[in-house]
Amino acid sequence: MKTIVLGVESTSHTFGIGMACLENNEPVILANERSVYVPERGGIHPREASLHHMREAPIVLKKALDKAGVGIEDVDAIAVALGPGLGPCLRVGATLARFLASYYSKPLVPVNHAVAHVEIGKLVNKLHDPLIVYVSGGNTLIAIQKMKRYRVLGETLDIPLGNLLDTFAREAGLAPPYIVEGRHQVDICADWGDEFIDLPYTVKGNDLSFSGLLTAALKMVRKARDRRQLGNVCLSIRETAFNMLVEVAERALALTRKKEVLLTGGVAANVYLNSKLDSMARLHDAAFYTIPREYAGDNGAMIAWTGLLAYLHGVVVEPEKAFVRQRWRIDEVDLPWLPE
C-alpha cells in the first residue's frame, strides 16, 4: 500500500511539483518537475515571477502526474511551501494547493521551505543527525536538530550567500544569466584572476555579515582596468565569503561534535564550497555530505517528501487557514518526526 503526497513549490523563481510516497515503508520520489523563471535583466521581479508561475502551473502539474503515473484521485494529501519566500510567488502555489485540496477533498499539509531543503538532503544521504549548513539565494544558516525543532547556531545578519554572489555578478556586469553550464558567473570570472585581494571578513560570534564585503568588492570592480583585475576581485569575494562560512561551520562542529556535515540549498551546487567544507569536516573526523544538483535548487520533490513526513504525523491545515508566511523561520516549526 502506498501513501502518496503531491508537493507544490513556488517560493521564488521556481515553480515545481513533486510527488513522494512510502511504498512498503520505503521512501520513493515519483516525480520532480519544474519550470524556472529567468529574468531578461536584473534580479528576480516578484510580480513577473508570479505571472510565470501562473502560466506554468497547469503544465508542470500535468507533467508530474504523468511522470508519477498516477491521477490526482490517487494522491493522499497536498503539501505546499507557505514560506519563507516572495509574497506574490508564494500566493500562486498556495492558491493552487488550496484549490486541489478543497476540490478533491484532500488533506492540506503546510511545509516550511527551509525545513524541506534539510529533509531532502537527509533523505538522499540517509542521514539522521547532521550539522546542517543551509545556503541559498534567500538563506544562510548553520543548524542542528534538538527537541523536535531545527535550532539555529549561526546565520547571516544581512544578505544571504546566494544573494551576495548574484548581486555582485549582476552589478559587475557578469549576469544574467547567473549560471552557465552549471557554474556561477563569479566562479567563471574567478578563473581569470591569479591574485587574492584583502576584503572585509565579517564574522560576529557565529553569525555572518556579507554586506560590507559586497560594497568593498563592487568598489574594486569599478577600478578594474582589465579582465585579470576583475578576475582577482571575483576570486577574492568568493574565497572570502566561503571562508567565512567554513569558519562558523567549523566552530559549530567543534561545539556539537557531530559526525556528519550536510550542505544543502541552492548554493550547495558550488564545487568550491563543497571542497572547502569537505576538508574542514575531515579535519574533525566527520563525514561530509552534499545535496545532488537535482535537489539543490528549489524543487517540488522536497516539498512532497517533507509534506509526507508531516502528513504521517498529523500535521494538516484547513485550506482557508493556509496563509503564506514570507518570513517563516526554520526554527519556528515544530517537527514531530524528529527525535527528542
CSV table of C-alpha atoms in Angstrom, one decimal:
chain,number,residue,atom,x,y,z
A,1,MET,CA,0.0,0.0,0.0
A,2,LYS,CA,1.3,3.4,-1.0
A,3,THR,CA,0.9,6.8,0.8
A,4,ILE,CA,1.4,9.5,-1.9
A,5,VAL,CA,1.8,13.2,-1.3
A,6,LEU,CA,1.9,15.9,-4.0
A,7,GLY,CA,4.1,18.9,-3.2
A,8,VAL,CA,3.9,22.4,-4.6
A,9,GLU,CA,6.9,24.7,-4.6
A,10,SER,CA,6.6,28.4,-5.6
A,11,THR,CA,8.6,30.4,-3.1
A,12,SER,CA,10.9,32.2,-5.6
A,13,HIS,CA,12.0,31.8,-9.2
A,14,THR,CA,11.0,28.1,-9.5
A,15,PHE,CA,7.5,26.6,-9.8
A,16,GLY,CA,7.8,22.9,-9.0
A,17,ILE,CA,5.5,19.9,-8.5
A,18,GLY,CA,6.9,16.9,-6.8
A,19,MET,CA,5.4,13.5,-5.9
A,20,ALA,CA,6.7,11.4,-3.0
A,21,CYS,CA,5.5,8.2,-1.5
A,22,LEU,CA,6.1,5.5,1.0
A,23,GLU,CA,6.0,2.0,-0.6
A,24,ASN,CA,6.4,-0.8,1.9
A,25,ASN,CA,7.8,1.8,4.3
A,26,GLU,CA,10.5,2.8,1.8
A,27,PRO,CA,10.6,6.4,0.6
A,28,VAL,CA,10.3,7.0,-3.2
A,29,ILE,CA,10.4,10.2,-5.2
A,30,LEU,CA,8.0,9.6,-8.0
A,31,ALA,CA,8.3,12.9,-9.9
A,32,ASN,CA,10.2,16.2,-9.7
A,33,GLU,CA,9.0,18.6,-12.4
A,34,ARG,CA,9.7,22.3,-12.5
A,35,SER,CA,9.8,25.5,-14.6
A,36,VAL,CA,12.2,28.3,-13.7
A,37,TYR,CA,11.6,32.0,-14.2
A,38,VAL,CA,14.7,33.6,-15.7
A,39,PRO,CA,14.6,37.5,-15.8
A,40,GLU,CA,15.8,39.1,-19.0
A,41,ARG,CA,17.8,41.6,-16.9
A,42,GLY,CA,18.3,42.4,-13.3
A,43,GLY,CA,17.3,40.1,-10.5
A,44,ILE,CA,14.0,38.4,-9.7
A,45,HIS,CA,10.9,40.5,-10.2
A,46,PRO,CA,8.3,39.0,-7.8
A,47,ARG,CA,5.3,40.1,-9.9
A,48,GLU,CA,6.8,38.8,-13.2
A,49,ALA,CA,7.9,35.6,-11.4
A,50,SER,CA,4.4,35.1,-10.1
A,51,LEU,CA,2.9,35.5,-13.6
A,52,HIS,CA,5.4,32.9,-14.9
A,53,HIS,CA,4.2,30.5,-12.1
A,54,MET,CA,0.5,31.1,-13.0
A,55,ARG,CA,1.2,30.3,-16.7
A,56,GLU,CA,3.3,27.2,-16.0
A,57,ALA,CA,1.4,25.7,-13.0
A,58,PRO,CA,-1.1,23.5,-15.0
A,59,ILE,CA,1.7,22.3,-17.4
A,60,VAL,CA,4.1,21.4,-14.6
A,61,LEU,CA,1.3,19.7,-12.6
A,62,LYS,CA,0.3,17.5,-15.6
A,63,LYS,CA,3.9,16.6,-16.2
A,64,ALA,CA,4.4,15.5,-12.6
A,65,LEU,CA,1.2,13.4,-12.5
A,66,ASP,CA,2.2,11.8,-15.9
A,67,LYS,CA,5.8,11.1,-14.7
A,68,ALA,CA,4.5,9.5,-11.5
A,69,GLY,CA,1.9,7.5,-13.4
A,70,VAL,CA,-1.0,8.5,-11.1
A,71,GLY,CA,-4.1,10.6,-11.1
A,72,ILE,CA,-5.0,13.3,-8.7
A,73,GLU,CA,-7.5,10.9,-7.1
A,74,ASP,CA,-4.6,8.6,-6.2
A,75,VAL,CA,-2.9,11.3,-4.1
A,76,ASP,CA,-3.4,11.1,-0.3
A,77,ALA,CA,-2.5,14.7,0.6
A,78,ILE,CA,-1.4,18.0,-1.0
A,79,ALA,CA,1.6,19.7,0.5
A,80,VAL,CA,2.6,23.3,-0.2
A,81,ALA,CA,5.5,25.6,0.7
A,82,LEU,CA,3.9,28.5,2.6
A,83,GLY,CA,7.2,30.3,3.4
A,84,PRO,CA,9.7,31.8,3.6
A,85,GLY,CA,9.7,33.4,0.2
A,86,LEU,CA,8.4,36.1,-2.1
A,87,GLY,CA,4.8,37.0,-1.4
A,88,PRO,CA,3.4,37.1,-4.9
A,89,CYS,CA,5.2,33.8,-5.8
A,90,LEU,CA,4.1,32.1,-2.6
A,91,ARG,CA,0.5,33.0,-3.2
A,92,VAL,CA,0.4,31.2,-6.6
A,93,GLY,CA,1.4,27.9,-5.0
A,94,ALA,CA,-0.9,28.4,-2.0
A,95,THR,CA,-3.8,29.2,-4.3
A,96,LEU,CA,-3.3,26.0,-6.4
A,97,ALA,CA,-2.8,23.8,-3.3
A,98,ARG,CA,-5.9,25.2,-1.6
A,99,PHE,CA,-7.9,24.5,-4.8
A,100,LEU,CA,-6.7,21.0,-5.2
A,101,ALA,CA,-7.2,20.2,-1.5
A,102,SER,CA,-10.7,21.7,-1.5
A,103,TYR,CA,-12.0,20.4,-4.9
A,104,TYR,CA,-10.7,16.9,-4.4
A,105,SER,CA,-11.3,16.7,-0.7
A,106,LYS,CA,-7.6,16.0,0.2
A,107,PRO,CA,-5.8,17.0,3.4
A,108,LEU,CA,-3.6,20.1,3.0
A,109,VAL,CA,-0.1,20.0,4.6
A,110,PRO,CA,1.8,23.2,5.3
A,111,VAL,CA,5.6,23.0,4.7
A,112,ASN,CA,8.4,25.3,5.6
A,113,HIS,CA,10.7,25.8,2.6
A,114,ALA,CA,13.9,25.8,4.6
A,115,VAL,CA,12.9,22.6,6.5
A,116,ALA,CA,12.2,21.0,3.2
A,117,HIS,CA,15.8,21.7,1.9
A,118,VAL,CA,17.1,20.0,5.0
A,119,GLU,CA,14.8,17.0,4.9
A,120,ILE,CA,15.5,16.2,1.2
A,121,GLY,CA,19.3,16.4,2.0
A,122,LYS,CA,18.9,14.0,4.9
A,123,LEU,CA,16.8,11.6,2.7
A,124,VAL,CA,19.1,11.3,-0.2
A,125,ASN,CA,22.2,10.9,2.0
A,126,LYS,CA,20.4,8.6,4.6
A,127,LEU,CA,21.4,11.0,7.5
A,128,HIS,CA,19.8,11.2,10.9
A,129,ASP,CA,21.5,13.9,12.9
A,130,PRO,CA,23.9,16.1,10.9
A,131,LEU,CA,25.3,19.5,11.4
A,132,ILE,CA,23.3,21.5,8.8
A,133,VAL,CA,24.9,24.1,6.5
A,134,TYR,CA,22.0,25.6,4.5
A,135,VAL,CA,22.9,28.2,1.9
A,136,SER,CA,20.7,29.6,-0.8
A,137,GLY,CA,19.6,32.8,-2.5
A,138,GLY,CA,17.5,33.7,0.5
A,139,ASN,CA,19.0,31.9,3.4
A,140,THR,CA,22.4,31.3,5.1
A,141,LEU,CA,22.5,29.4,8.4
A,142,ILE,CA,24.0,26.7,10.5
A,143,ALA,CA,21.6,24.5,12.4
A,144,ILE,CA,21.2,21.3,14.4
A,145,GLN,CA,18.1,19.3,15.4
A,146,LYS,CA,17.1,19.3,19.0
A,147,MET,CA,13.8,18.9,20.9
A,148,LYS,CA,11.8,18.3,17.7
A,149,ARG,CA,13.0,21.6,16.0
A,150,TYR,CA,15.9,22.8,14.0
A,151,ARG,CA,17.9,25.1,16.2
A,152,VAL,CA,20.0,27.9,14.5
A,153,LEU,CA,23.6,28.1,15.7
A,154,GLY,CA,24.6,30.9,13.3
A,155,GLU,CA,23.2,32.8,10.4
A,156,THR,CA,23.6,35.8,8.2
A,157,LEU,CA,22.8,39.2,9.8
A,158,ASP,CA,22.0,40.8,6.4
A,159,ILE,CA,22.2,39.3,3.0
A,160,PRO,CA,22.5,35.6,2.3
A,161,LEU,CA,25.4,34.0,0.5
A,162,GLY,CA,23.4,33.3,-2.7
A,163,ASN,CA,22.2,36.9,-2.8
A,164,LEU,CA,25.7,38.1,-2.3
A,165,LEU,CA,27.0,36.2,-5.3
A,166,ASP,CA,24.1,37.0,-7.6
A,167,THR,CA,24.1,40.7,-6.7
A,168,PHE,CA,27.8,41.0,-7.2
A,169,ALA,CA,27.6,39.2,-10.6
A,170,ARG,CA,24.7,41.5,-11.7
A,171,GLU,CA,26.3,44.8,-10.6
A,172,ALA,CA,29.7,43.7,-12.1
A,173,GLY,CA,28.0,43.2,-15.5
A,174,LEU,CA,28.5,39.5,-15.5
A,175,ALA,CA,24.9,38.4,-15.2
A,176,PRO,CA,22.2,37.4,-16.1
A,177,PRO,CA,22.4,34.6,-16.8
A,178,TYR,CA,23.8,33.8,-13.3
A,179,ILE,CA,24.6,30.1,-14.0
A,180,VAL,CA,26.3,28.9,-17.2
A,181,GLU,CA,26.8,25.2,-17.8
A,182,GLY,CA,26.4,24.5,-14.1
A,183,ARG,CA,28.9,27.2,-12.9
A,184,HIS,CA,28.1,30.5,-11.3
A,185,GLN,CA,29.4,33.6,-13.2
A,186,VAL,CA,31.5,34.5,-10.2
A,187,ASP,CA,33.3,31.2,-10.4
A,188,ILE,CA,33.9,31.7,-14.2
A,189,CYS,CA,35.2,35.2,-13.6
A,190,ALA,CA,37.5,33.9,-10.8
A,191,ASP,CA,39.3,31.8,-13.3
A,192,TRP,CA,40.6,35.0,-14.9
A,193,GLY,CA,42.4,36.1,-11.7
A,194,ASP,CA,45.5,34.9,-10.0
A,195,GLU,CA,45.8,37.2,-7.0
A,196,PHE,CA,43.9,37.3,-3.7
A,197,ILE,CA,42.9,40.8,-2.5
A,198,ASP,CA,42.0,41.5,1.1
A,199,LEU,CA,38.3,42.3,1.5
A,200,PRO,CA,36.1,42.8,4.6
A,201,TYR,CA,35.8,39.5,6.5
A,202,THR,CA,33.0,39.9,9.0
A,203,VAL,CA,32.2,37.1,11.4
A,204,LYS,CA,30.5,38.1,14.6
A,205,GLY,CA,30.5,35.2,17.1
A,206,ASN,CA,28.9,32.5,14.9
A,207,ASP,CA,27.0,34.9,12.7
A,208,LEU,CA,28.0,36.4,9.3
A,209,SER,CA,27.7,39.7,7.6
A,210,PHE,CA,28.1,39.9,3.8
A,211,SER,CA,27.0,43.5,3.0
A,212,GLY,CA,30.4,45.1,3.7
A,213,LEU,CA,32.1,42.5,1.6
A,214,LEU,CA,29.7,43.2,-1.3
A,215,THR,CA,30.2,47.0,-1.1
A,216,ALA,CA,34.0,46.8,-1.0
A,217,ALA,CA,34.2,44.3,-3.9
A,218,LEU,CA,31.9,46.4,-6.1
A,219,LYS,CA,34.2,49.5,-5.4
A,220,MET,CA,37.2,47.4,-6.6
A,221,VAL,CA,35.3,46.3,-9.7
A,222,ARG,CA,34.8,49.9,-10.7
A,223,LYS,CA,38.6,50.4,-10.5
A,224,ALA,CA,39.4,47.2,-12.5
A,225,ARG,CA,41.1,48.0,-15.8
A,226,ASP,CA,41.2,44.6,-17.4
A,227,ARG,CA,39.8,41.1,-17.2
A,228,ARG,CA,42.6,39.9,-14.9
A,229,GLN,CA,41.9,42.6,-12.3
A,230,LEU,CA,38.2,41.8,-12.5
A,231,GLY,CA,39.1,38.1,-12.0
A,232,ASN,CA,41.1,39.0,-8.9
A,233,VAL,CA,38.0,40.6,-7.4
A,234,CYS,CA,35.8,37.7,-8.3
A,235,LEU,CA,38.3,35.2,-6.8
A,236,SER,CA,38.7,37.3,-3.7
A,237,ILE,CA,35.0,37.8,-2.9
A,238,ARG,CA,34.3,34.1,-3.4
A,239,GLU,CA,37.2,32.9,-1.2
A,240,THR,CA,36.4,35.5,1.5
A,241,ALA,CA,32.7,34.6,1.6
A,242,PHE,CA,33.2,30.8,1.6
A,243,ASN,CA,36.0,31.0,4.2
A,244,MET,CA,33.6,33.0,6.5
A,245,LEU,CA,31.0,30.3,6.1
A,246,VAL,CA,33.5,27.5,6.7
A,247,GLU,CA,34.8,29.2,9.9
A,248,VAL,CA,31.3,29.4,11.5
A,249,ALA,CA,30.5,25.9,10.4
A,250,GLU,CA,33.8,24.6,11.9
A,251,ARG,CA,33.0,26.4,15.2
A,252,ALA,CA,29.6,24.8,15.3
A,253,LEU,CA,31.0,21.4,14.5
A,254,ALA,CA,33.6,21.7,17.3
A,255,LEU,CA,30.9,22.7,19.7
A,256,THR,CA,28.4,19.9,18.8
A,257,ARG,CA,30.9,17.2,17.9
A,258,LYS,CA,28.6,15.9,15.2
A,259,LYS,CA,29.9,13.2,13.0
A,260,GLU,CA,28.1,14.3,9.8
A,261,VAL,CA,28.0,17.6,8.0
A,262,LEU,CA,25.3,18.3,5.4
A,263,LEU,CA,25.5,21.1,2.9
A,264,THR,CA,22.1,21.8,1.3
A,265,GLY,CA,20.3,24.6,-0.6
A,266,GLY,CA,20.9,26.2,-4.0
A,267,VAL,CA,24.5,27.3,-3.3
A,268,ALA,CA,25.3,23.7,-2.3
A,269,ALA,CA,25.8,23.0,-6.1
A,270,ASN,CA,29.1,25.1,-5.9
A,271,VAL,CA,32.1,22.7,-6.2
A,272,TYR,CA,34.5,25.1,-4.4
A,273,LEU,CA,32.3,25.4,-1.4
A,274,ASN,CA,31.9,21.6,-1.3
A,275,SER,CA,35.6,21.2,-1.4
A,276,LYS,CA,36.2,23.6,1.5
A,277,LEU,CA,33.6,22.1,3.8
A,278,ASP,CA,34.7,18.6,2.9
A,279,SER,CA,38.3,19.5,4.0
A,280,MET,CA,37.0,21.1,7.2
A,281,ALA,CA,34.9,18.1,8.1
A,282,ARG,CA,37.7,15.6,7.6
A,283,LEU,CA,39.9,17.6,10.0
A,284,HIS,CA,37.3,16.9,12.7
A,285,ASP,CA,36.9,13.2,11.7
A,286,ALA,CA,33.4,14.0,10.4
A,287,ALA,CA,31.8,12.8,7.1
A,288,PHE,CA,30.8,15.5,4.6
A,289,TYR,CA,27.6,15.1,2.5
A,290,THR,CA,26.1,17.4,-0.1
A,291,ILE,CA,22.9,17.5,-2.0
A,292,PRO,CA,22.7,16.2,-5.6
A,293,ARG,CA,22.2,19.1,-8.1
A,294,GLU,CA,18.7,17.9,-8.9
A,295,TYR,CA,17.6,18.7,-5.4
A,296,ALA,CA,20.0,21.6,-4.6
A,297,GLY,CA,17.8,24.3,-6.1
A,298,ASP,CA,14.2,24.8,-5.2
A,299,ASN,CA,12.1,21.8,-6.2
A,300,GLY,CA,8.7,20.2,-5.6
A,301,ALA,CA,10.1,16.9,-4.5
A,302,MET,CA,11.5,18.3,-1.3
A,303,ILE,CA,8.1,19.8,-0.5
A,304,ALA,CA,6.4,16.5,-1.3
A,305,TRP,CA,8.8,14.5,0.9
A,306,THR,CA,8.6,16.9,3.9
A,307,GLY,CA,4.8,17.0,3.4
A,308,LEU,CA,4.7,13.2,3.6
A,309,LEU,CA,6.6,13.3,6.9
A,310,ALA,CA,4.3,15.9,8.2
A,311,TYR,CA,1.1,14.2,7.0
A,312,LEU,CA,2.1,10.9,8.6
A,313,HIS,CA,2.4,12.8,11.9
A,314,GLY,CA,-1.0,14.5,11.6
A,315,VAL,CA,0.2,18.0,10.5
A,316,VAL,CA,-2.6,19.4,8.4
A,317,VAL,CA,-4.3,22.7,8.0
A,318,GLU,CA,-7.8,23.8,6.7
A,319,PRO,CA,-7.4,25.3,3.2
A,320,GLU,CA,-9.0,28.6,4.4
A,321,LYS,CA,-6.3,28.9,7.1
A,322,ALA,CA,-3.3,28.1,4.8
A,323,PHE,CA,-1.8,31.6,5.0
A,324,VAL,CA,1.6,32.4,3.4
A,325,ARG,CA,4.4,33.5,5.7
A,326,GLN,CA,7.1,35.4,3.9
A,327,ARG,CA,9.5,35.3,7.0
A,328,TRP,CA,8.7,31.9,8.4
A,329,ARG,CA,12.0,30.9,10.1
A,330,ILE,CA,13.3,27.4,10.2
A,331,ASP,CA,13.4,27.4,14.0
A,332,GLU,CA,9.7,28.3,14.4
A,333,VAL,CA,8.5,25.0,13.0
A,334,ASP,CA,7.5,22.1,15.3
A,335,LEU,CA,8.7,18.8,13.6
A,336,PRO,CA,7.1,15.8,15.3
A,337,TRP,CA,9.0,13.3,13.2
A,338,LEU,CA,12.4,14.4,14.7
A,339,PRO,CA,13.8,12.6,17.7
A,340,GLU,CA,13.9,14.3,21.1
